[in-house]
XYZ file of C-alpha atoms in Angstrom:
707
model
C -50.363 10.826 11.614
C -48.660 9.335 14.710
C -45.705 11.264 16.101
C -42.313 9.742 15.142
C -40.346 9.891 18.395
C -37.229 8.570 16.610
C -37.270 11.203 13.859
C -33.952 12.811 14.904
C -32.064 9.578 15.611
C -29.044 8.935 13.356
C -29.428 12.255 11.512
C -26.529 14.652 11.048
C -27.068 17.846 12.996
C -27.353 19.764 9.733
C -30.247 17.551 8.658
C -31.907 17.480 12.080
C -31.679 21.169 12.983
C -34.470 22.341 10.623
C -36.716 19.595 12.061
C -36.066 20.375 15.722
C -38.802 22.950 16.304
C -41.466 20.784 14.653
C -40.169 17.761 16.570
C -40.546 19.595 19.891
C -44.101 20.632 19.051
C -44.903 17.067 18.003
C -43.518 15.648 21.255
C -45.495 18.181 23.309
C -48.694 17.376 21.404
C -48.224 13.629 21.882
C -47.587 14.226 25.598
C -50.640 16.504 25.928
C -52.906 13.898 24.305
C -51.694 11.043 26.497
C -53.372 9.900 29.711
C -50.408 11.063 31.803
C -50.209 14.356 29.933
C -53.920 15.109 30.386
C -53.668 14.428 34.104
C -50.671 16.736 34.371
C -52.386 19.504 32.392
C -55.401 19.359 34.714
C -53.069 20.120 37.613
C -50.921 22.577 35.622
C -52.903 24.152 32.751
C -49.995 26.361 31.670
C -46.828 24.522 30.777
C -44.786 22.810 28.121
C -41.940 25.316 28.241
C -39.678 23.139 30.371
C -40.164 20.037 28.224
C -39.470 22.039 25.066
C -36.403 23.720 26.577
C -35.106 20.386 27.868
C -35.409 18.662 24.455
C -33.761 21.587 22.675
C -30.869 22.062 25.128
C -30.204 18.319 25.287
C -29.925 18.075 21.510
C -28.215 21.376 20.711
C -25.540 21.173 23.434
C -25.231 17.422 23.954
C -26.462 15.813 20.744
C -28.867 13.697 22.851
C -32.180 12.501 21.402
C -35.028 11.256 23.618
C -34.908 7.558 22.624
C -31.154 7.297 23.207
C -30.933 9.426 26.344
C -29.479 7.885 29.501
C -29.716 8.967 33.110
C -26.148 10.322 32.860
C -27.134 12.427 29.842
C -30.068 13.904 31.752
C -27.834 14.648 34.731
C -25.510 16.598 32.432
C -28.415 18.635 31.057
C -29.990 19.372 34.441
C -26.823 19.961 36.466
C -24.604 21.657 33.879
C -26.257 22.679 30.609
C -29.433 24.348 31.893
C -27.760 26.257 34.775
C -25.024 27.493 32.446
C -27.024 28.254 29.314
C -30.359 29.440 30.732
C -30.633 32.669 32.752
C -33.788 33.057 34.865
C -34.882 36.253 36.590
C -36.832 34.850 39.546
C -36.459 31.648 41.607
C -40.184 31.129 41.009
C -39.381 30.649 37.313
C -38.381 27.068 38.189
C -41.788 26.306 39.745
C -43.321 23.262 38.133
C -40.186 22.387 36.150
C -39.546 19.039 37.817
C -43.242 18.075 37.919
C -43.499 18.724 34.171
C -40.326 16.811 33.303
C -41.221 13.854 35.547
C -44.673 13.631 33.931
C -43.089 13.793 30.482
C -40.616 10.988 31.171
C -43.381 8.923 32.784
C -45.310 9.356 29.521
C -42.230 8.240 27.518
C -41.965 5.151 29.716
C -45.643 4.213 29.399
C -46.055 4.870 25.671
C -42.614 4.183 24.175
C -41.069 1.879 26.820
C -37.686 3.640 26.739
C -35.184 1.614 28.731
C -33.896 4.502 30.846
C -37.184 6.388 31.280
C -38.025 5.035 34.758
C -34.520 5.763 36.074
C -34.620 9.267 34.570
C -38.011 10.064 36.118
C -36.752 8.832 39.498
C -33.592 10.966 39.188
C -35.619 14.058 38.237
C -37.850 13.653 41.283
C -34.754 13.331 43.492
C -33.432 16.771 42.449
C -36.687 18.662 43.022
C -35.291 20.827 45.826
C -31.795 21.151 44.370
C -32.669 22.241 40.831
C -33.842 25.799 41.721
C -30.580 26.305 43.637
C -28.522 25.066 40.678
C -30.240 27.497 38.325
C -29.165 30.428 40.522
C -25.756 29.098 41.541
C -23.093 31.530 40.197
C -20.510 28.738 40.260
C -22.477 26.866 37.601
C -22.268 29.818 35.217
C -19.610 32.324 34.187
C -18.700 35.700 35.669
C -21.486 37.340 33.652
C -24.187 35.120 35.177
C -22.675 35.593 38.624
C -22.878 39.348 38.117
C -26.544 39.121 37.087
C -27.566 36.876 39.971
C -25.768 39.076 42.513
C -27.578 42.112 41.147
C -30.962 40.418 41.283
C -30.287 39.211 44.835
C -29.453 42.786 45.809
C -32.789 44.021 44.446
C -31.604 45.670 41.213
C -33.571 45.408 37.962
C -31.035 43.530 35.855
C -33.349 43.497 32.826
C -32.608 47.154 32.019
C -29.394 48.960 31.140
C -30.071 51.469 33.910
C -30.338 48.685 36.466
C -27.138 47.046 35.194
C -25.212 50.317 35.348
C -26.535 51.175 38.829
C -25.547 47.788 40.229
C -22.115 47.970 38.575
C -21.455 51.333 40.256
C -22.620 49.962 43.614
C -20.511 46.837 43.125
C -17.369 48.863 42.356
C -17.916 51.211 45.324
C -18.021 48.266 47.713
C -14.797 46.666 46.494
C -12.222 46.316 49.303
C -9.098 48.444 48.987
C -6.846 45.356 49.018
C -8.940 42.478 47.766
C -8.037 38.965 48.835
C -6.848 36.602 46.144
C -9.593 34.526 44.548
C -9.607 30.906 45.673
C -8.569 29.779 42.185
C -5.177 31.507 42.497
C -2.497 29.009 43.626
C -0.683 29.654 46.886
C 2.608 31.495 46.401
C 5.837 30.440 48.116
C 6.333 32.264 51.408
C 9.429 34.148 50.200
C 7.397 35.760 47.415
C 5.160 37.435 49.994
C 7.973 39.494 51.495
C 11.072 39.408 49.296
C 11.716 41.517 46.210
C 13.349 40.255 43.043
C 14.911 41.813 39.979
C 12.334 42.348 37.237
C 12.982 40.297 34.089
C 11.304 40.533 30.693
C 7.642 39.750 31.403
C 5.828 37.214 29.193
C 3.823 38.646 26.308
C 0.483 37.679 27.884
C 1.421 39.442 31.141
C 2.368 42.599 29.242
C -0.938 42.559 27.382
C -2.981 41.968 30.536
C -1.369 44.769 32.544
C -1.676 47.127 29.578
C -5.378 46.248 29.358
C -5.769 47.170 33.038
C -3.804 50.404 32.634
C -1.133 49.271 35.103
C 2.514 50.091 34.364
C 4.876 47.161 34.847
C 8.248 47.806 36.545
C 11.197 48.271 34.214
C 13.640 45.422 33.627
C 16.243 45.298 36.365
C 14.026 47.143 38.865
C 13.384 45.408 42.192
C 9.781 44.266 42.568
C 7.708 42.208 45.021
C 5.674 39.572 43.113
C 2.880 39.636 45.699
C 2.374 43.343 45.160
C 2.087 42.773 41.413
C -0.483 40.008 41.902
C -2.544 42.134 44.302
C -2.360 45.087 41.928
C -3.523 42.900 39.056
C -6.568 41.485 40.834
C -7.496 44.863 42.256
C -7.615 46.225 38.699
C -9.458 43.169 37.489
C -12.253 43.545 40.035
C -12.865 47.134 38.949
C -13.445 46.108 35.339
C -16.717 45.416 33.628
C -17.463 41.745 34.544
C -17.651 40.633 30.916
C -14.342 42.296 30.056
C -12.746 40.742 33.151
C -14.012 37.293 32.194
C -12.614 37.684 28.692
C -9.229 38.856 29.994
C -8.985 35.872 32.359
C -9.967 33.509 29.543
C -7.149 34.893 27.393
C -4.691 34.423 30.249
C -5.874 30.842 30.767
C -5.275 30.176 27.099
C -1.786 31.657 27.312
C -0.928 29.459 30.294
C -1.664 26.455 28.100
C 0.549 27.778 25.328
C -2.445 28.687 23.189
C -2.337 32.461 22.834
C 1.042 33.270 21.381
C 1.160 30.843 18.474
C 3.736 32.952 16.641
C 6.228 32.557 19.520
C 5.596 28.810 19.548
C 6.264 28.726 15.802
C 9.651 30.379 16.397
C 10.491 27.831 19.099
C 9.656 24.938 16.773
C 11.845 26.419 14.045
C 14.790 26.507 16.463
C 14.172 22.968 17.679
C 16.558 20.162 16.682
C 13.940 17.833 15.209
C 16.429 15.008 14.604
C 16.949 14.737 18.348
C 13.333 15.527 19.267
C 11.675 12.706 17.326
C 14.526 10.277 16.478
C 13.212 8.765 13.244
C 14.297 5.206 12.464
C 16.988 4.727 9.787
C 14.352 3.070 7.556
C 12.018 6.074 7.778
C 14.875 8.499 7.176
C 15.915 6.528 4.094
C 12.310 6.629 2.831
C 12.323 10.425 3.062
C 15.763 10.759 1.481
C 14.845 8.544 -1.475
C 11.457 10.097 -2.179
C 10.966 12.421 -5.150
C 7.696 14.360 -5.228
C 5.932 14.757 -8.576
C 2.359 15.146 -9.778
C 1.842 11.383 -9.376
C 4.327 10.337 -6.663
C 4.259 9.358 -3.855
C 0.512 9.593 -4.603
C -1.728 11.150 -7.222
C -3.026 14.014 -5.071
C -1.546 16.843 -7.186
C -2.880 15.392 -10.413
C -6.301 14.714 -8.882
C -6.530 18.181 -7.353
C -5.916 19.736 -10.766
C -8.759 17.609 -12.173
C -11.099 18.946 -9.462
C -9.936 22.523 -10.068
C -10.542 22.153 -13.770
C -14.054 20.797 -13.132
C -15.090 23.968 -11.270
C -13.378 26.398 -13.669
C -16.724 27.698 -14.941
C -18.369 27.638 -11.515
C -20.484 24.854 -10.038
C -23.889 25.412 -8.358
C -24.068 24.270 -4.742
C -26.833 22.870 -2.561
C -28.409 24.906 0.224
C -26.983 24.726 3.727
C -24.358 22.018 3.143
C -23.089 23.790 0.008
C -22.156 20.543 -1.749
C -21.781 19.973 -5.484
C -24.565 18.260 -7.467
C -24.289 14.471 -7.694
C -23.828 14.696 -11.461
C -20.761 16.932 -11.078
C -19.310 14.727 -8.322
C -19.827 11.627 -10.477
C -18.079 13.306 -13.424
C -15.075 14.299 -11.285
C -14.922 10.788 -9.830
C -14.696 9.212 -13.284
C -11.817 11.506 -14.275
C -9.701 10.832 -11.161
C -6.706 8.482 -11.043
C -8.583 5.953 -8.892
C -12.348 6.249 -9.567
C -14.629 4.802 -6.904
C -17.412 2.401 -7.903
C -20.775 2.852 -6.171
C -24.243 1.360 -6.786
C -26.405 3.918 -4.973
C -29.685 4.993 -6.532
C -29.591 8.573 -5.266
C -25.940 9.491 -4.682
C -24.774 12.832 -3.328
C -21.334 14.419 -3.152
C -20.277 12.509 -0.020
C -21.209 9.217 -1.750
C -17.875 9.687 -3.562
C -15.342 9.900 -0.684
C -12.478 10.815 -3.041
C -14.418 13.789 -4.455
C -15.607 14.727 -0.954
C -11.977 14.774 0.226
C -10.842 16.914 -2.708
C -13.718 19.328 -2.046
C -12.443 19.605 1.541
C -8.947 20.543 0.332
C -10.298 23.061 -2.185
C -12.199 24.832 0.612
C -9.467 24.563 3.271
C -6.752 25.966 0.977
C -8.978 28.672 -0.464
C -8.219 27.427 -4.004
C -12.003 27.391 -4.367
C -14.459 29.780 -2.792
C -18.208 29.947 -2.374
C -19.817 33.005 -3.953
C -23.445 34.065 -3.795
C -25.493 34.892 -6.859
C -28.841 36.072 -5.583
C -30.267 33.262 -3.483
C -27.952 30.686 -5.068
C -24.371 29.723 -4.183
C -21.610 28.633 -6.552
C -18.185 27.064 -6.076
C -15.604 28.900 -8.163
C -11.835 29.095 -8.390
C -10.150 31.789 -6.297
C -7.932 33.479 -8.916
C -5.404 34.934 -6.443
C -4.874 31.676 -4.527
C -4.779 29.615 -7.735
C -2.093 31.913 -9.158
C -0.032 31.550 -5.958
C -0.520 27.757 -6.149
C 0.859 27.552 -9.673
C 3.980 29.472 -8.667
C 4.989 26.593 -6.343
C 7.055 23.583 -7.380
C 5.540 20.063 -6.889
C 7.313 19.556 -3.538
C 5.988 22.868 -2.212
C 2.506 22.077 -3.501
C 2.406 18.585 -2.017
C 3.784 19.498 1.423
C 1.684 22.686 1.686
C -1.380 20.625 0.822
C -0.381 18.001 3.382
C -0.135 20.626 6.144
C -3.478 22.160 5.183
C -5.099 18.729 5.298
C -3.603 17.646 8.623
C -3.653 20.919 10.585
C -6.120 23.298 8.914
C -8.989 21.004 7.807
C -12.018 20.157 9.919
C -15.193 18.132 9.201
C -17.244 21.288 9.671
C -15.923 22.502 6.306
C -17.955 19.646 4.838
C -21.083 20.619 6.734
C -20.528 18.198 9.657
C -21.236 20.743 12.381
C -21.362 18.427 15.396
C -18.033 16.676 14.839
C -15.862 17.555 17.833
C -12.631 19.548 17.907
C -10.217 17.105 16.264
C -8.578 18.183 13.027
C -8.095 15.733 10.166
C -4.512 14.854 11.130
C -5.667 13.772 14.598
C -8.386 11.624 13.055
C -5.905 9.892 10.765
C -3.470 9.322 13.618
C -6.323 7.849 15.661
C -7.020 5.222 12.977
C -3.409 4.507 12.018
C -2.651 1.790 14.642
C -5.560 -0.289 13.312
C -4.314 0.031 9.730
C -0.771 -0.989 10.688
C -1.679 -3.904 12.986
C -1.063 -6.325 10.126
C 0.779 -6.061 6.834
C -2.642 -5.766 5.196
C -5.958 -4.820 6.766
C -8.757 -6.887 5.195
C -12.508 -6.247 5.217
C -14.850 -9.162 4.618
C -18.012 -7.070 4.277
C -19.511 -3.610 4.744
C -19.859 -4.117 8.486
C -16.104 -4.741 8.791
C -15.149 -1.614 6.843
C -17.629 0.573 8.738
C -15.238 0.731 11.687
C -13.315 3.297 9.600
C -16.414 5.385 8.868
C -15.750 7.774 11.791
C -11.986 7.498 12.345
C -10.559 8.518 9.976
C -13.808 8.713 7.900
C -14.017 7.446 4.333
C -13.053 10.752 2.707
C -9.845 10.825 4.776
C -9.231 7.211 3.783
C -9.491 8.247 0.120
C -7.105 11.142 0.761
C -4.630 8.820 2.495
C -4.489 6.857 -0.761
C -4.217 9.979 -2.948
C -1.355 11.273 -0.766
C 0.408 7.905 -1.133
C 0.115 6.733 2.502
C -1.833 3.560 1.656
C -2.929 1.420 -1.289
C -6.584 0.343 -1.368
C -7.835 -2.786 -3.132
C -11.398 -2.038 -4.236
C -14.299 -4.456 -4.246
C -17.549 -4.602 -6.178
C -20.275 -2.597 -4.408
C -23.469 -4.377 -3.401
C -26.727 -3.213 -5.024
C -27.850 0.162 -3.613
C -24.614 0.399 -1.611
C -21.635 2.721 -1.677
C -17.853 2.374 -1.800
C -16.594 -1.132 -1.102
C -12.949 -1.911 -0.351
C -11.415 -5.292 0.449
C -7.860 -4.562 1.542
C -5.672 -1.675 2.704
C -1.881 -1.921 2.498
C 0.218 0.727 4.285
C 3.043 2.121 2.136
C 6.593 2.909 3.416
C 5.982 6.602 2.699
C 2.880 6.527 4.891
C 4.728 4.722 7.702
C 7.532 7.290 7.670
C 5.258 10.343 7.599
C 2.893 9.067 10.276
C 5.801 8.118 12.530
C 7.170 11.647 12.134
C 3.798 13.345 12.701
C 2.911 11.165 15.674
C 6.208 11.915 17.424
C 6.077 15.616 16.500
C 2.518 15.925 17.810
C 3.724 14.623 21.169
C 6.588 17.141 21.150
C 4.192 20.060 20.666
C 1.549 18.500 22.958
C -0.909 18.753 20.032
C -0.582 22.568 20.125
C 0.496 23.135 16.548
C 0.704 26.908 15.973
C -1.465 26.711 12.847
C -4.257 25.043 14.818
C -4.006 27.531 17.677
C -4.041 30.520 15.334
C -5.457 29.794 11.858
C -4.438 33.315 10.794
C -0.774 32.241 10.822
C 0.710 31.386 7.418
C 1.584 27.763 6.687
C 4.950 26.476 7.874
C 4.443 24.225 10.933
C 5.734 21.120 9.117
C 8.550 22.943 7.324
C 11.296 22.668 10.001
C 10.396 18.994 10.425
C 10.518 17.988 6.735
C 12.606 20.603 4.943
C 15.943 18.907 5.846
C 14.776 15.966 3.674
C 13.108 18.158 1.032
C 15.227 21.276 0.497
C 13.012 22.197 -2.470
C 10.374 23.259 0.077
C 11.217 26.975 0.139
C 7.742 28.517 -0.097
C 4.318 27.641 1.271
C 0.934 28.236 -0.244
C -0.521 31.569 0.859
C -3.936 31.030 2.429
C -6.831 33.495 2.034
C -7.230 36.241 4.620
C -10.139 38.514 5.521
C -9.421 42.216 5.209
C -11.315 45.020 6.910
C -13.956 46.612 4.661
C -14.664 50.230 5.592
C -17.761 52.092 4.493
C -21.501 51.710 4.951
C -22.774 48.114 4.922
C -26.356 47.577 3.789
C -28.115 44.454 5.094
C -31.522 43.001 4.286
C -32.822 41.489 7.530
C -35.687 38.991 7.192
C -37.600 37.530 10.117
C -37.520 33.800 9.385
C -40.400 33.145 11.779
C -42.460 35.177 9.250
C -40.656 34.473 5.924
C -41.347 37.003 3.150
C -43.752 38.854 5.439
C -41.433 40.938 7.607
C -38.096 42.339 6.470
C -36.027 45.444 7.063
C -33.143 47.101 5.257
C -30.466 48.372 7.639
C -27.344 50.418 6.906
C -24.470 50.475 9.369
C -20.842 51.616 9.335
C -17.975 49.145 9.049
C -16.549 50.431 12.342
C -19.722 49.469 14.220
C -19.987 46.084 15.947
C -22.373 43.184 15.763
C -23.762 44.377 19.107
C -24.738 47.645 17.402
C -26.340 45.746 14.525
C -28.334 43.623 16.984
C -29.652 46.825 18.593
C -30.860 48.026 15.201
C -32.462 44.690 14.305
C -34.408 44.594 17.575
C -35.417 48.232 17.205
C -36.652 47.532 13.664
C -39.233 45.045 15.002
C -39.929 46.825 18.323
C -38.435 44.061 20.473
C -37.212 44.799 23.990
C -33.549 44.336 24.898
C -34.201 41.745 27.595
C -32.767 38.501 26.197
C -29.498 37.082 24.938
C -28.692 36.889 21.237
C -26.212 35.391 18.778
C -24.884 35.885 15.258
C -23.720 32.867 13.228
C -21.657 33.140 10.054
C -19.122 31.187 8.019
C -15.452 31.839 7.353
C -14.264 31.652 3.708
C -13.154 28.050 4.332
C -16.548 26.972 5.690
C -15.960 27.036 9.453
C -18.845 28.291 11.598
C -18.299 31.311 13.834
C -20.716 32.172 16.648
C -20.613 35.598 18.307
C -22.802 35.860 21.406
C -24.207 38.537 23.682
C -21.628 39.825 26.212
C -23.643 38.331 29.098
C -23.248 34.834 27.633
C -20.429 32.400 28.282
C -18.656 32.348 24.925
C -15.317 32.518 23.140
C -16.406 35.475 21.008
C -18.753 38.317 21.857
C -20.800 40.573 19.576
C -19.025 43.600 21.050
C -15.691 42.256 19.707
C -16.623 41.841 16.035
C -16.654 44.865 13.754
C -19.010 44.858 10.790
C -16.102 45.586 8.433
C -14.219 42.509 9.728
C -17.007 40.070 8.848
C -15.920 37.481 6.229
C -18.942 38.292 4.074
C -19.083 39.214 0.408
C -22.063 40.937 -1.158
C -24.838 38.346 -1.338
C -23.588 36.317 1.643
C -25.823 35.761 4.658
C -25.469 35.258 8.373
C -28.072 34.286 10.961
C -29.216 36.331 13.940
C -30.960 34.579 16.827
C -32.681 36.630 19.506
C -34.100 35.122 22.714
C -32.920 31.528 23.112
C -36.322 30.623 24.551
C -38.686 32.036 21.913
C -36.094 31.669 19.123
C -36.704 34.712 16.979
C -34.561 33.942 13.911
C -33.431 36.430 11.287
C -31.560 36.068 8.000
C -29.072 38.930 7.557
C -27.930 39.275 3.942
C -25.199 41.721 2.940
C -26.575 43.602 -0.083
C -23.949 46.308 -0.601
C -20.821 47.934 0.826
C -20.817 51.620 -0.011
C -17.484 53.487 0.075
C -16.948 56.104 2.731
C -17.816 59.567 1.552
C -14.852 61.920 1.547
C -15.462 64.882 3.876
C -16.036 68.265 2.250
C -12.808 70.334 2.315
C -12.929 73.555 4.330
C -14.126 76.511 2.296
C -11.297 78.275 0.538
C -9.012 75.170 0.647
C -9.829 73.173 -2.475
C -7.155 70.463 -1.985
C -7.268 70.246 1.787
C -7.806 66.808 3.331
C -9.196 66.325 6.805
C -7.307 63.730 8.824
C -9.672 61.211 10.389
C -9.330 60.770 14.114
C -8.919 57.289 15.491
C -11.972 55.907 17.198
C -11.659 55.462 20.942
C -11.015 51.895 21.981
C -14.118 49.923 22.790
C -16.398 52.520 21.187
C -18.340 51.769 18.044
C -20.009 53.854 15.434
C -23.493 53.130 16.772
C -24.863 56.475 15.628
C -23.926 55.712 12.015
C -26.451 52.884 11.699
C -30.075 53.311 10.732
C -33.150 51.515 9.425
C -33.616 52.677 5.834
C -36.572 50.529 4.703
C -39.312 48.488 6.373
C -41.711 45.897 4.989
C -44.440 44.107 6.923
C -45.814 44.561 10.415
C -43.603 43.197 13.168
C -45.177 40.438 15.304
C -45.778 40.841 19.013
C -42.709 39.873 21.001
C -44.857 38.239 23.692
C -48.169 37.244 22.044
C -50.918 36.646 24.562
C -48.911 38.022 27.485
C -50.881 39.444 30.447
C -48.562 42.318 31.228
């Protein structure tokens, strides 16, 4: 069968990801069997790694497929993605990379006639001498990569812990007593270099940073020289572990942008005079003042949500990775809703019904519904605690809480759309709103005309806009084998008033809504803005939280590269970290600790969390996540990926959480209780983990290697 070079085009990432490995092998085989490929292999018998890595990195980090790739896309991969994401140990590791990639793109030009192939091959040849330098340029990676490359350049073996520790000690010994400021630090006014000023209350992020470094800040009112503080800070920073220093700087960068202390921002917004800040028109104010919120006004969202909740009361089975409801269940819910959607598709799925898809999003984002595992199957069930809290709210509190969850706490990833950017649903609706309000009515002559709304705001958000009462949609008759058809959209006064308020408020907060910055905060961002018009809004819906689970966690770890052949059962304490668990997983299959790794898991609302090796450039590291803090219930799974080149993939299923055993009381003291000591900061209970069962022989980590 001929290789389908366009296999990944137009697929969602979730659908394409399982095909990626086979696609890469297929592309390599087609290349190897071509005239150009055979000629290249004669010159370079060992190869293929660079083509495979290029295809994978381009798709995983850029979403680029070979047929649609441009020269600019390739530049991004070669000049940014590969140097940042791929760590090589020797400059010679880049030997042959450009020759292989040029031959591959020449093959794509000759066989598939891709429009940009010639330009890409020419560009690749032009960077032949620069590419090795880029791959070892510390400025193209983070502090961690800089640390590794410096160590390798100094002759240390950075593939072992002993080599890392030895270089770190040498690095710290050679630090200057008064280090110069890094070039990224802005120049300070001249008077700050010599004059002293009275110390005021330092910002929260500054207090945290100095506490982290073990440096005591001057007391309020004490005279202090700012330059001395800055020098003291960077001196302490350069003595830290490079990964910890990088993380600390990242947190400070976030704070400078108003990201870190979301709770303080929330307090500021509550004190703000919103009437002056956004200046709503008299018409919009009158719309708010005259609106009464019920189960069916200003839209039917509360009534429709109850229908969806009722439909899952007994639990609904879900599909595999996307975790969507069966088409039959979605069709049944659709027919019971206030505004059923007509479709004529032969094989519909949940997202074929945008109204049901939107309600599913709200059920997950609010926590009113949760996904539970039953063996290898998943079910969508009501969350009793959240549902009880929901029913304690009045209709105004329900509607406005739901509105805030939708706009500020909902993301396409909760629907399985993993590669969908950072924008929350409110941003997507605001993006599409000017088009909807250009005329009194937006009309759509055919499917092509309505498809312009398929991405912004997306059809499920369009259905929610109608259920929330923002718009009124005139449906049309669907064409054979086609989905939802609508002819006209009319914006309602309620929608105009709310969107005007949200648009202006988003500018006031510079898009940094506290609930977006810190999803752990309770609802309440919209309350100071809307409560003056809706005094009934006293309480907000309480969202689900993840609590720490102490005790021994038992995981079944299966090597997906050898499904059902190789698995291990591992027990580890809740106080241990994911880094400790990764050590045990590697030890269970006799793999060396010489590559980066990553854990991937889902929050209760369906968002993906990735925790990476401390030497990676990431927002979250495996050393920062305790096992007991994982949002996993018994039966839930996460993925472990070791070695981003060879891609050893493991399924890690939580089988049990065993309570901590109470320590034996001292002899002679029957009722005595031993007080547990607090664990030292940064230390984990590594010794408490062990491999308790093994099945199947582990594969060779480097099959066919010469060493």
